[in-house]
Amino acid sequence: QVQLVESGGGLVQPGGSLRLSCAASGNIRPYAMGWYRQAPGKQRELVARITGTGSTNYADSVKGRFTISRDNAKNTVYLQMNSLKPEDTAVYYCKQDRVTRDYWGQGTQVTVSS
């Protein structure tokens, strides 16, 4: 059983920055990892994803502002979020993609407000 634990969320003013972390209980090296978010009343959506070889893709709404990265030695994935906007407010979830099933973390709240 894989456990994913997100951290780093909080309250930030518009234009500010946060760095989210997702720590996995096991080896992440072979797996694609992603960050998703879900705002109240909306569907969960992909924010950013990084493959085992380091290829990345981003939602159009966060391109140029967010950066996903991974540290395989620490079994941790990061999401650096800059120039935050109120519409980035959501619960952010980490996901690990596997052939047999996906694993999700419990989420961390990000609130962008003045």
Protein backbone atom coordinates (compact mmCIF):
# COMPACT_ATOMS: atom_id res chain seq x y z
CA GLN A 1 0.00 0.00 0.00
CA VAL A 2 1.43 3.36 -1.06
CA GLN A 3 0.90 6.41 1.10
CA LEU A 4 1.19 9.92 -0.30
CA VAL A 5 1.32 12.84 2.10
CA GLU A 6 0.94 16.39 0.81
CA SER A 7 2.13 19.45 2.70
CA GLY A 8 2.85 23.11 2.13
CA GLY A 9 -0.62 24.48 1.59
CA GLY A 10 -1.95 27.56 3.29
CA LEU A 11 -3.28 31.06 2.89
CA VAL A 12 -1.39 33.39 0.56
CA GLN A 13 -2.10 36.77 -0.97
CA PRO A 14 -2.59 37.18 -4.72
CA GLY A 15 0.79 37.32 -6.43
CA GLY A 16 2.41 35.23 -3.72
CA SER A 17 4.11 31.86 -3.86
CA LEU A 18 3.81 28.46 -2.23
CA ARG A 19 5.68 25.20 -2.61
CA LEU A 20 3.74 22.00 -2.16
CA SER A 21 5.43 18.72 -1.32
CA CYS A 22 4.20 15.16 -1.76
CA ALA A 23 6.14 12.55 0.18
CA ALA A 24 5.64 8.93 -0.84
CA SER A 25 6.08 5.90 1.39
CA GLY A 26 7.83 3.95 -1.33
CA ASN A 27 10.03 4.28 -4.39
CA ILE A 28 8.63 6.80 -6.87
CA ARG A 29 11.36 6.45 -9.51
CA PRO A 30 9.44 4.28 -12.01
CA TYR A 31 6.17 6.18 -11.79
CA ALA A 32 4.57 9.25 -13.21
CA MET A 33 3.43 11.63 -10.51
CA GLY A 34 0.84 14.36 -10.78
CA TRP A 35 -0.72 17.27 -8.97
CA TYR A 36 -4.46 17.77 -9.26
CA ARG A 37 -6.80 20.28 -7.69
CA GLN A 38 -10.46 20.54 -6.86
CA ALA A 39 -12.24 23.78 -6.14
CA PRO A 40 -15.65 23.86 -4.40
CA GLY A 41 -18.39 22.83 -6.79
CA LYS A 42 -15.94 21.89 -9.53
CA GLN A 43 -14.47 18.68 -10.86
CA ARG A 44 -10.97 17.61 -9.96
CA GLU A 45 -8.53 18.71 -12.67
CA LEU A 46 -4.95 18.01 -13.62
CA VAL A 47 -2.54 20.80 -12.70
CA ALA A 48 0.81 19.28 -13.61
CA ARG A 49 2.34 15.87 -14.24
CA ILE A 50 5.88 14.54 -14.41
CA THR A 51 6.86 11.17 -15.84
CA GLY A 52 9.50 8.81 -14.51
CA THR A 53 11.92 10.20 -17.09
CA GLY A 54 11.20 13.80 -16.13
CA SER A 55 8.89 14.90 -18.92
CA THR A 56 6.32 17.41 -17.75
CA ASN A 57 2.97 18.76 -18.82
CA TYR A 58 0.82 21.51 -17.35
CA ALA A 59 -2.71 22.79 -17.46
CA ASP A 60 -2.92 25.89 -19.65
CA SER A 61 -4.12 27.91 -16.67
CA VAL A 62 -0.86 27.39 -14.75
CA LYS A 63 1.76 27.35 -17.53
CA GLY A 64 4.56 29.78 -16.80
CA ARG A 65 3.54 30.09 -13.13
CA PHE A 66 3.79 26.57 -11.70
CA THR A 67 6.68 24.12 -11.86
CA ILE A 68 6.54 20.43 -11.01
CA SER A 69 9.71 18.59 -10.03
CA ARG A 70 10.74 15.37 -8.40
CA ASP A 71 13.51 14.17 -6.10
CA ASN A 72 13.64 10.40 -6.50
CA ALA A 73 16.23 10.05 -3.73
CA LYS A 74 13.73 11.57 -1.29
CA ASN A 75 10.66 9.95 -2.89
CA THR A 76 9.15 13.41 -3.05
CA VAL A 77 7.41 15.47 -5.71
CA TYR A 78 7.10 19.24 -5.54
CA LEU A 79 4.86 21.88 -7.02
CA GLN A 80 6.29 25.40 -7.00
CA MET A 81 3.46 27.86 -7.42
CA ASN A 82 4.24 31.49 -8.24
CA SER A 83 2.07 34.47 -9.13
CA LEU A 84 -0.86 32.87 -7.41
CA LYS A 85 -4.36 34.01 -8.28
CA PRO A 86 -7.64 33.71 -6.38
CA GLU A 87 -8.80 31.16 -8.95
CA ASP A 88 -5.96 28.87 -7.85
CA THR A 89 -7.82 28.35 -4.57
CA ALA A 90 -8.54 24.64 -4.21
CA VAL A 91 -7.58 21.46 -2.45
CA TYR A 92 -4.44 20.14 -4.13
CA TYR A 93 -3.91 16.40 -4.41
CA CYS A 94 -0.90 14.30 -5.33
CA LYS A 95 -1.35 11.18 -7.45
CA GLN A 96 0.91 8.32 -8.41
CA ASP A 97 0.13 6.56 -11.69
CA ARG A 98 0.53 2.81 -11.78
CA VAL A 99 -0.57 0.22 -14.33
CA THR A 100 -2.66 -1.64 -11.77
CA ARG A 101 -4.12 1.33 -9.93
CA ASP A 102 -3.55 4.94 -8.97
CA TYR A 103 -2.79 6.23 -5.50
CA TRP A 104 -3.98 9.56 -4.11
CA GLY A 105 -2.95 11.66 -1.16
CA GLN A 106 -5.38 13.26 1.25
CA GLY A 107 -4.95 16.76 -0.16
CA THR A 108 -3.74 20.12 1.09
CA GLN A 109 -5.75 23.33 1.02
CA VAL A 110 -4.45 26.33 -0.90
CA THR A 111 -6.31 29.59 -0.43
CA VAL A 112 -5.37 32.70 -2.39
CA SER A 113 -7.02 35.76 -0.92
CA SER A 114 -6.26 39.27 0.22
